[in-house]
CSV table of C-alpha atoms in Angstrom, one decimal:
chain,number,residue,atom,x,y,z
A,1,MET,CA,-77.8,-69.2,8.3
A,2,PRO,CA,-74.0,-69.0,8.7
A,3,SER,CA,-72.6,-71.5,11.5
A,4,THR,CA,-71.1,-68.7,13.2
A,5,ASN,CA,-72.9,-66.9,15.5
A,6,ARG,CA,-73.1,-62.7,14.8
A,7,ILE,CA,-73.7,-60.8,17.5
A,8,ALA,CA,-74.2,-56.7,17.4
A,9,VAL,CA,-73.2,-54.4,20.4
A,10,ILE,CA,-74.1,-51.1,20.0
A,11,GLY,CA,-72.9,-48.1,22.4
A,12,ALA,CA,-68.8,-48.5,23.7
A,13,GLY,CA,-69.6,-46.5,26.9
A,14,ILE,CA,-68.2,-48.7,29.6
A,15,ILE,CA,-71.2,-51.1,29.7
A,16,GLY,CA,-71.2,-52.0,25.6
A,17,ALA,CA,-67.5,-52.7,26.1
A,18,ALA,CA,-67.9,-54.8,28.7
A,19,VAL,CA,-70.5,-56.6,27.0
A,20,ALA,CA,-68.6,-56.9,23.8
A,21,ARG,CA,-65.7,-58.9,25.6
A,22,GLU,CA,-67.9,-60.9,27.8
A,23,LEU,CA,-69.1,-62.2,24.6
A,24,LEU,CA,-66.1,-63.3,23.0
A,25,ARG,CA,-65.0,-64.7,26.3
A,26,ARG,CA,-67.8,-66.7,26.2
A,27,TYR,CA,-68.2,-67.6,22.6
A,28,PRO,CA,-64.8,-67.3,21.0
A,29,ASP,CA,-66.0,-68.5,17.7
A,30,ALA,CA,-68.7,-66.0,17.6
A,31,ARG,CA,-68.5,-62.8,15.2
A,32,VAL,CA,-69.0,-59.8,17.8
A,33,VAL,CA,-69.2,-56.1,16.5
A,34,LEU,CA,-69.0,-53.4,19.1
A,35,PHE,CA,-70.5,-50.0,17.2
A,36,GLU,CA,-69.7,-46.7,18.6
A,37,LYS,CA,-71.0,-43.2,16.9
A,38,GLU,CA,-68.3,-41.0,18.3
A,39,SER,CA,-64.8,-41.4,17.0
A,40,HIS,CA,-63.1,-42.4,20.4
A,41,VAL,CA,-64.9,-44.6,23.3
A,42,ALA,CA,-66.0,-43.7,26.5
A,43,GLY,CA,-67.3,-40.2,25.0
A,44,HIS,CA,-70.4,-39.6,27.0
A,45,GLN,CA,-71.6,-41.0,30.9
A,46,THR,CA,-68.3,-42.9,31.1
A,47,GLY,CA,-66.3,-40.5,30.7
A,48,HIS,CA,-68.2,-37.6,32.4
A,49,ASN,CA,-68.6,-39.5,36.1
A,50,SER,CA,-67.1,-38.4,39.3
A,51,GLY,CA,-64.8,-42.1,38.6
A,52,VAL,CA,-66.3,-43.5,42.2
A,53,VAL,CA,-66.2,-47.5,42.3
A,54,HIS,CA,-70.0,-47.3,44.4
A,55,ALA,CA,-69.9,-50.3,47.2
A,56,GLY,CA,-73.2,-50.6,47.5
A,57,LEU,CA,-74.8,-48.3,50.0
A,58,TYR,CA,-77.7,-46.8,49.0
A,59,TYR,CA,-79.3,-49.7,46.7
A,60,THR,CA,-82.8,-51.7,47.7
A,61,PRO,CA,-81.7,-55.8,48.8
A,62,GLY,CA,-82.3,-58.1,46.3
A,63,SER,CA,-82.3,-55.4,43.5
A,64,LEU,CA,-80.4,-55.6,40.4
A,65,LYS,CA,-78.5,-52.4,41.1
A,66,ALA,CA,-77.4,-54.4,44.4
A,67,ARG,CA,-76.8,-57.6,43.2
A,68,LEU,CA,-75.0,-56.4,40.1
A,69,CYS,CA,-73.0,-53.3,42.3
A,70,ARG,CA,-71.3,-56.0,44.4
A,71,ARG,CA,-70.4,-58.4,41.9
A,72,GLY,CA,-68.8,-55.3,39.7
A,73,VAL,CA,-66.7,-53.9,42.3
A,74,ASP,CA,-64.9,-57.1,42.2
A,75,LEU,CA,-64.5,-57.7,38.9
A,76,ILE,CA,-63.6,-54.4,37.9
A,77,THR,CA,-61.0,-54.0,40.7
A,78,SER,CA,-59.5,-57.6,39.5
A,79,PHE,CA,-59.3,-56.5,36.0
A,80,ALA,CA,-58.2,-52.8,36.5
A,81,GLU,CA,-55.1,-54.5,38.7
A,82,GLU,CA,-54.4,-57.0,35.8
A,83,HIS,CA,-54.5,-54.1,33.4
A,84,ASP,CA,-52.3,-51.5,35.1
A,85,VAL,CA,-55.4,-49.3,34.9
A,86,ALA,CA,-55.4,-46.7,38.0
A,87,ILE,CA,-57.4,-47.5,41.1
A,88,ASP,CA,-57.6,-46.5,45.0
A,89,GLU,CA,-59.4,-47.8,47.4
A,90,CYS,CA,-59.6,-44.6,49.4
A,91,GLY,CA,-62.8,-45.1,51.4
A,92,LYS,CA,-65.7,-42.7,52.2
A,93,VAL,CA,-67.7,-41.4,54.8
A,94,VAL,CA,-71.4,-40.7,54.4
A,95,VAL,CA,-71.7,-37.8,57.3
A,96,ALA,CA,-74.8,-36.5,59.3
A,97,GLN,CA,-75.0,-33.0,60.8
A,98,ASN,CA,-78.4,-33.4,62.7
A,99,GLU,CA,-80.4,-36.1,64.4
A,100,VAL,CA,-82.9,-36.4,61.3
A,101,GLU,CA,-79.8,-37.4,59.2
A,102,ARG,CA,-78.3,-39.7,61.6
A,103,GLU,CA,-81.3,-41.6,61.4
A,104,ARG,CA,-81.2,-41.9,57.6
A,105,LEU,CA,-77.7,-43.3,58.1
A,106,ASP,CA,-79.8,-46.5,60.3
A,107,GLU,CA,-81.4,-47.2,57.0
A,108,ILE,CA,-78.3,-47.1,54.7
A,109,TYR,CA,-76.4,-48.9,56.8
A,110,ARG,CA,-79.6,-51.4,57.2
A,111,LYS,CA,-79.1,-52.0,53.3
A,112,ALA,CA,-75.9,-51.7,53.3
A,113,THR,CA,-75.1,-55.2,55.3
A,114,ALA,CA,-77.8,-56.5,53.6
A,115,ASN,CA,-76.0,-56.0,50.8
A,116,GLY,CA,-73.2,-57.8,51.7
A,117,VAL,CA,-70.6,-54.4,51.6
A,118,PRO,CA,-67.8,-55.5,53.5
A,119,ASP,CA,-66.2,-53.8,56.9
A,120,VAL,CA,-69.2,-50.7,56.7
A,121,ALA,CA,-69.7,-49.2,59.9
A,122,LEU,CA,-71.5,-46.1,61.7
A,123,ILE,CA,-69.0,-44.2,63.3
A,124,GLY,CA,-69.3,-41.3,65.9
A,125,PRO,CA,-67.6,-38.1,65.8
A,126,GLU,CA,-64.3,-39.0,67.4
A,127,ARG,CA,-63.5,-41.8,65.1
A,128,LEU,CA,-64.6,-39.3,62.0
A,129,ARG,CA,-62.2,-36.9,63.0
A,130,GLU,CA,-59.2,-40.0,62.9
A,131,LEU,CA,-60.4,-40.7,59.3
A,132,GLU,CA,-61.0,-36.8,58.2
A,133,PRO,CA,-59.5,-34.6,60.6
A,134,ASN,CA,-61.3,-31.6,58.1
A,135,VAL,CA,-64.7,-33.3,58.5
A,136,VAL,CA,-67.1,-32.2,60.5
A,137,GLY,CA,-70.3,-33.9,61.7
A,138,GLU,CA,-72.4,-35.6,64.2
A,139,ALA,CA,-72.1,-39.0,63.3
A,140,ALA,CA,-71.3,-41.2,59.8
A,141,LEU,CA,-71.2,-44.3,58.0
A,142,HIS,CA,-67.6,-45.5,56.8
A,143,SER,CA,-67.0,-47.5,54.0
A,144,PRO,CA,-62.9,-48.2,53.8
A,145,HIS,CA,-63.5,-50.5,50.3
A,146,THR,CA,-65.1,-47.2,48.1
A,147,ALA,CA,-62.7,-46.5,45.5
A,148,ILE,CA,-61.5,-44.2,42.9
A,149,ILE,CA,-60.5,-45.5,39.6
A,150,ASP,CA,-60.1,-44.2,35.7
A,151,TYR,CA,-63.1,-45.4,33.7
A,152,ILE,CA,-61.7,-44.3,31.1
A,153,GLY,CA,-58.9,-46.0,31.0
A,154,LEU,CA,-61.0,-49.4,32.3
A,155,THR,CA,-62.9,-48.9,29.3
A,156,LYS,CA,-60.2,-48.6,26.9
A,157,ALA,CA,-58.7,-51.5,28.3
A,158,LEU,CA,-61.9,-54.0,28.0
A,159,VAL,CA,-61.8,-52.7,24.6
A,160,ALA,CA,-58.4,-53.9,23.7
A,161,ASP,CA,-58.9,-57.1,25.3
A,162,PHE,CA,-62.1,-57.2,23.3
A,163,GLU,CA,-60.0,-56.8,20.0
A,164,ARG,CA,-56.9,-58.8,21.2
A,165,ALA,CA,-59.5,-61.3,21.1
A,166,GLY,CA,-60.9,-60.9,17.4
A,167,GLY,CA,-63.5,-58.5,18.4
A,168,GLU,CA,-64.2,-55.8,15.8
A,169,VAL,CA,-64.8,-52.1,16.7
A,170,ARG,CA,-66.6,-49.9,14.3
A,171,LEU,CA,-66.0,-46.3,15.6
A,172,SER,CA,-67.9,-43.2,14.1
A,173,THR,CA,-70.7,-45.3,12.8
A,174,SER,CA,-74.0,-44.2,14.3
A,175,VAL,CA,-77.0,-47.1,14.6
A,176,GLU,CA,-80.2,-45.6,13.7
A,177,ARG,CA,-82.6,-48.7,14.9
A,178,VAL,CA,-82.4,-52.1,14.6
A,179,ARG,CA,-84.8,-54.3,13.1
A,180,SER,CA,-86.1,-57.4,13.7
A,181,GLY,CA,-87.7,-60.1,11.6
A,182,ASN,CA,-87.2,-63.9,10.4
A,183,GLY,CA,-85.2,-65.0,13.4
A,184,LEU,CA,-82.5,-62.4,12.5
A,185,VAL,CA,-81.8,-58.6,13.7
A,186,THR,CA,-80.9,-56.0,10.5
A,187,ILE,CA,-78.8,-53.1,12.1
A,188,ILE,CA,-79.4,-49.7,10.4
A,189,THR,CA,-76.2,-47.1,10.4
A,190,ASP,CA,-75.5,-43.9,9.0
A,191,ARG,CA,-73.5,-46.0,6.6
A,192,ASP,CA,-74.6,-49.2,5.6
A,193,VAL,CA,-77.0,-52.2,6.9
A,194,GLU,CA,-75.8,-55.2,8.2
A,195,THR,CA,-77.3,-58.5,9.4
A,196,PHE,CA,-77.0,-60.3,12.9
A,197,ASP,CA,-78.4,-62.9,14.5
A,198,ASN,CA,-78.8,-61.2,18.0
A,199,ALA,CA,-78.2,-57.5,19.2
A,200,ILE,CA,-77.5,-55.7,22.4
A,201,VAL,CA,-78.5,-52.0,22.6
A,202,CYS,CA,-76.6,-50.2,25.7
A,203,GLY,CA,-77.7,-46.6,24.5
A,204,GLY,CA,-77.0,-44.5,27.4
A,205,LEU,CA,-78.2,-41.2,26.4
A,206,GLN,CA,-80.1,-42.5,23.5
A,207,SER,CA,-81.1,-45.3,25.0
A,208,ASP,CA,-85.0,-44.7,24.8
A,209,ARG,CA,-84.8,-42.9,21.1
A,210,LEU,CA,-83.3,-46.5,19.9
A,211,ALA,CA,-85.8,-48.9,21.8
A,212,ARG,CA,-88.4,-46.6,20.0
A,213,ALA,CA,-86.9,-46.3,16.7
A,214,SER,CA,-86.2,-50.3,16.7
A,215,GLY,CA,-90.3,-51.1,17.8
A,216,ALA,CA,-89.7,-51.5,22.0
A,217,GLY,CA,-92.0,-48.9,23.0
A,218,SER,CA,-91.7,-46.0,25.0
A,219,ASP,CA,-91.5,-46.7,27.8
A,220,PRO,CA,-89.6,-45.8,30.5
A,221,SER,CA,-88.2,-42.3,28.7
A,222,ILE,CA,-85.0,-41.0,29.3
A,223,VAL,CA,-84.8,-37.5,31.0
A,224,PRO,CA,-81.2,-36.0,31.0
A,225,PHE,CA,-80.0,-34.3,34.3
A,226,PHE,CA,-76.7,-32.4,34.2
A,227,GLY,CA,-74.1,-32.6,36.8
A,228,GLN,CA,-71.5,-29.9,37.4
A,229,TYR,CA,-67.9,-30.3,38.9
A,230,PHE,CA,-65.5,-28.0,40.3
A,231,VAL,CA,-61.9,-29.1,40.5
A,232,LEU,CA,-59.8,-27.2,43.2
A,233,ASP,CA,-56.9,-25.3,43.4
A,234,HIS,CA,-53.7,-28.1,43.6
A,235,GLU,CA,-53.2,-26.5,47.4
A,236,HIS,CA,-57.0,-28.2,48.2
A,237,ALA,CA,-55.8,-31.4,47.4
A,238,ASP,CA,-54.7,-32.8,50.4
A,239,VAL,CA,-57.8,-31.3,52.8
A,240,VAL,CA,-59.7,-35.0,52.6
A,241,ASN,CA,-58.2,-38.5,52.4
A,242,GLY,CA,-61.3,-39.9,50.7
A,243,LEU,CA,-64.5,-39.5,49.5
A,244,ILE,CA,-67.1,-37.5,51.6
A,245,TYR,CA,-71.0,-37.3,51.2
A,246,PRO,CA,-73.8,-36.1,52.5
A,247,VAL,CA,-76.7,-38.1,53.9
A,248,PRO,CA,-78.8,-38.1,50.8
A,249,ASP,CA,-82.6,-36.3,50.9
A,250,PRO,CA,-84.9,-38.6,50.4
A,251,ALA,CA,-87.0,-35.5,49.1
A,252,TYR,CA,-84.6,-35.4,45.9
A,253,PRO,CA,-83.9,-38.9,44.2
A,254,PHE,CA,-79.8,-37.9,43.8
A,255,LEU,CA,-76.7,-38.5,46.4
A,256,GLY,CA,-75.7,-35.0,46.5
A,257,VAL,CA,-72.8,-32.4,46.2
A,258,HIS,CA,-70.0,-34.7,47.5
A,259,VAL,CA,-66.3,-33.8,47.9
A,260,THR,CA,-64.2,-36.2,46.0
A,261,ARG,CA,-60.9,-36.8,45.3
A,262,ARG,CA,-59.8,-37.7,41.8
A,263,ILE,CA,-57.1,-40.6,40.7
A,264,ASP,CA,-55.3,-38.0,39.5
A,265,GLY,CA,-54.9,-36.6,43.0
A,266,GLU,CA,-56.8,-33.1,42.4
A,267,LEU,CA,-59.7,-32.7,44.6
A,268,MET,CA,-63.1,-32.3,42.9
A,269,ILE,CA,-66.8,-31.2,44.7
A,270,GLY,CA,-70.0,-32.3,42.2
A,271,PRO,CA,-72.2,-33.4,41.3
A,272,ASN,CA,-75.4,-31.2,41.4
A,273,ALA,CA,-77.9,-32.8,39.6
A,274,PHE,CA,-80.4,-30.2,37.7
A,275,LEU,CA,-82.2,-30.9,34.6
A,276,SER,CA,-80.6,-30.5,31.3
A,277,PHE,CA,-82.3,-29.3,27.8
A,278,ALA,CA,-79.2,-31.1,26.1
A,279,ARG,CA,-78.1,-34.8,26.1
A,280,GLU,CA,-74.9,-34.9,25.2
A,281,GLN,CA,-73.5,-31.3,25.9
A,282,TYR,CA,-70.7,-31.1,28.3
A,283,LYS,CA,-69.9,-27.0,28.3
A,284,GLY,CA,-71.5,-24.0,27.8
A,285,PHE,CA,-75.5,-23.6,28.2
A,286,PRO,CA,-76.9,-27.0,27.8
A,287,PHE,CA,-79.5,-26.3,25.1
A,288,ASN,CA,-80.3,-29.0,22.5
A,289,LEU,CA,-83.8,-27.7,20.5
A,290,ARG,CA,-84.6,-31.6,20.0
A,291,ASP,CA,-83.8,-33.1,23.4
A,292,ALA,CA,-85.8,-29.7,25.1
A,293,LEU,CA,-88.8,-30.6,23.2
A,294,ALA,CA,-88.3,-34.3,24.1
A,295,ILE,CA,-88.6,-33.0,27.7
A,296,ALA,CA,-91.5,-30.5,26.8
A,297,LYS,CA,-93.7,-33.4,25.4
A,298,ASP,CA,-93.3,-36.0,28.2
A,299,ALA,CA,-96.0,-36.1,30.4
A,300,GLY,CA,-93.8,-38.6,33.0
A,301,PHE,CA,-91.5,-35.6,33.5
A,302,TRP,CA,-94.1,-33.0,34.2
A,303,ARG,CA,-95.4,-35.2,36.5
A,304,PHE,CA,-92.0,-35.5,38.3
A,305,ALA,CA,-91.5,-32.0,38.1
A,306,SER,CA,-94.0,-31.3,40.0
A,307,GLN,CA,-93.2,-33.5,42.8
A,308,ASN,CA,-90.1,-32.2,43.2
A,309,ALA,CA,-90.2,-28.3,42.5
A,310,GLY,CA,-89.0,-27.6,46.0
A,311,ALA,CA,-85.5,-29.9,45.6
A,312,ALA,CA,-85.1,-28.3,42.1
A,313,ALA,CA,-85.4,-24.8,43.5
A,314,ARG,CA,-82.7,-25.9,46.2
A,315,GLU,CA,-80.2,-27.2,43.3
A,316,LEU,CA,-80.6,-23.9,41.4
A,317,GLY,CA,-78.5,-21.4,43.4
A,318,GLY,CA,-75.5,-23.9,42.9
A,319,VAL,CA,-76.0,-24.2,38.9
A,320,PHE,CA,-75.1,-20.4,38.5
A,321,SER,CA,-72.7,-19.6,41.6
A,322,MET,CA,-69.8,-21.8,41.7
A,323,ASP,CA,-69.3,-19.9,45.2
A,324,ARG,CA,-72.4,-21.4,46.8
A,325,PHE,CA,-71.8,-24.8,45.2
A,326,VAL,CA,-68.1,-24.8,47.3
A,327,GLU,CA,-70.0,-23.3,50.2
A,328,GLY,CA,-72.5,-26.2,50.5
A,329,ALA,CA,-69.2,-28.6,50.4
A,330,ALA,CA,-67.9,-26.8,53.1
A,331,LYS,CA,-70.6,-27.3,55.5
A,332,PHE,CA,-68.8,-30.8,56.2
A,333,VAL,CA,-65.2,-29.4,55.2
A,334,PRO,CA,-65.0,-26.1,56.6
A,335,GLN,CA,-61.3,-26.1,55.6
A,336,LEU,CA,-63.0,-25.5,51.7
A,337,SER,CA,-64.4,-22.2,52.6
A,338,GLY,CA,-63.9,-19.3,49.6
A,339,ALA,CA,-61.8,-22.4,47.6
A,340,LYS,CA,-61.3,-21.8,44.5
A,341,GLY,CA,-60.2,-23.9,41.2
A,342,HIS,CA,-62.2,-24.0,37.8
A,343,ARG,CA,-65.4,-25.8,36.4
A,344,ALA,CA,-64.8,-29.0,34.9
A,345,PRO,CA,-66.7,-30.8,32.1
A,346,ARG,CA,-70.3,-31.6,33.2
A,347,GLY,CA,-71.8,-35.1,33.3
A,348,VAL,CA,-74.9,-35.8,32.1
A,349,ARG,CA,-77.0,-38.4,33.8
A,350,ALA,CA,-79.6,-40.8,31.7
A,351,GLN,CA,-82.3,-41.3,34.2
A,352,ALA,CA,-85.4,-43.4,33.0
A,353,VAL,CA,-88.8,-41.6,34.0
A,354,ASP,CA,-91.8,-43.9,33.7
A,355,ARG,CA,-95.4,-42.8,32.6
A,356,GLN,CA,-96.2,-42.2,36.4
A,357,GLY,CA,-93.4,-39.5,36.7
A,358,LYS,CA,-91.4,-41.9,39.1
A,359,LEU,CA,-87.7,-41.9,38.6
A,360,VAL,CA,-87.1,-45.7,37.9
A,361,ASP,CA,-84.6,-47.0,40.5
A,362,ASP,CA,-83.3,-50.4,39.4
A,363,PHE,CA,-82.2,-51.2,35.8
A,364,VAL,CA,-84.3,-51.9,33.2
A,365,ILE,CA,-83.5,-54.7,30.4
A,366,GLN,CA,-85.8,-55.2,27.7
A,367,ARG,CA,-86.7,-57.5,24.7
A,368,SER,CA,-87.7,-57.1,21.2
A,369,GLY,CA,-87.5,-59.7,18.9
A,370,GLY,CA,-83.7,-60.7,18.4
A,371,ALA,CA,-82.5,-57.4,20.4
A,372,MET,CA,-82.0,-56.5,24.0
A,373,PHE,CA,-82.2,-53.2,24.8
A,374,LEU,CA,-80.6,-51.9,28.3
A,375,ARG,CA,-83.2,-48.6,28.8
A,376,ASN,CA,-81.7,-47.6,32.0
A,377,ALA,CA,-78.3,-47.6,34.1
A,378,PRO,CA,-77.4,-45.0,36.0
A,379,SER,CA,-75.6,-45.0,38.9
A,380,PRO,CA,-73.6,-47.3,39.5
A,381,GLY,CA,-73.9,-48.3,36.0
A,382,ALA,CA,-70.3,-48.3,35.7
A,383,THR,CA,-69.3,-50.1,38.7
A,384,SER,CA,-71.6,-52.9,37.5
A,385,SER,CA,-70.6,-52.8,34.1
A,386,MET,CA,-68.8,-56.1,34.2
A,387,ALA,CA,-71.4,-57.8,36.2
A,388,ILE,CA,-74.1,-56.0,34.0
A,389,ALA,CA,-72.1,-57.9,30.8
A,390,GLU,CA,-72.4,-61.0,32.8
A,391,TYR,CA,-76.2,-60.7,33.2
A,392,LEU,CA,-76.9,-59.9,29.8
A,393,ALA,CA,-74.8,-62.7,28.5
A,394,ASP,CA,-76.5,-65.2,30.8
A,395,GLU,CA,-80.2,-63.7,29.5
A,396,LEU,CA,-79.2,-63.4,25.9
A,397,ALA,CA,-77.9,-67.5,26.2
A,398,LYS,CA,-81.7,-67.9,27.5
A,399,HIS,CA,-83.2,-67.2,23.9
A,400,ALA,CA,-80.7,-67.7,22.0
A,401,ASP,CA,-78.3,-70.8,20.6
A,402,LEU,CA,-74.9,-69.7,21.0
A,403,GLY,CA,-73.0,-72.4,20.5
A,404,PRO,CA,-70.7,-73.9,23.1
A,405,VAL,CA,-69.2,-72.0,26.1
A,406,ARG,CA,-65.8,-71.6,27.0
A,407,ALA,CA,-64.7,-72.3,30.5
A,408,VAL,CA,-63.4,-68.8,31.7
């Protein structure tokens, strides 16, 4: 075995980029190769999200999500400032419209304070009007440090930092599977076959397929949900000062349509959440035969669907009608009623579902031989990316002799 540790990282979204960089920061003598099937980085979930740096309001205290989100906020904020990546701490309000939602706010506040979210506060309608004069509601939860960021720019900066340290990036190279044996891992791509000592797979929308092809098991599976975004005409750009979110409906496991300031200064509504019949299609009708058949054969999906039919029906209207989409946001921001704009490329969320039909809430990491698979990293995956990288590097060090660690 060569003296230099050889580590493969698969997937150059924001998490894979952060993992590759973190490994080389710790082990500068290692040979780290970052594989990406597209011709550019951040081509899928990283480049098709709302750009929010989540503060950690909603996550179960003590979960990986809660812990890594809070750590991730600090890491990506510092990195963005050091590398001139656009970031804006614009703040966020979660707005309640009735008594039931006011009671749900109390639970969100409890989780947020348990997670150490700084300066979070429950506020009444008077304080809400001071913060957001055009927003209506009976009460709100205010998170002043929630931010927006250029996640594509952040990913590019992470990759550039990795390459400056001697890392190798292989674009347009699709990894088909990872084979473990004799203490090594073999990376099989559409171009060639190469052997490494260890591998970390950050496959995003293809994470379950890569894991199954590599012998890591079938559970959990990925069910894709698309989220549409509607960018309003520029005249509406200053209607709100920060991010306006509804109180999540516990009957449907997504945060709901919200009003988001973008890092380019425009105002955006979205995303909704609806089943996607294509994992990596961002325009037009989302259909891919292979992806659709995978959903049809997934028993866990059918169990989930039977439990969430009513909520899905409510979302359906906004899928076909942008006017209905906008009117949903106008419940919180009446000034947006009738607003015009244009559809932006949709996002597709890689959501893991278990055999019982439950959406897997926390991040999931599995090992198989010399490879580690990140099987579930939905929101706040981007916010948590650099903290996930630290966590995966720690986990790898428990199972592999990677040599001395550089003090960083």
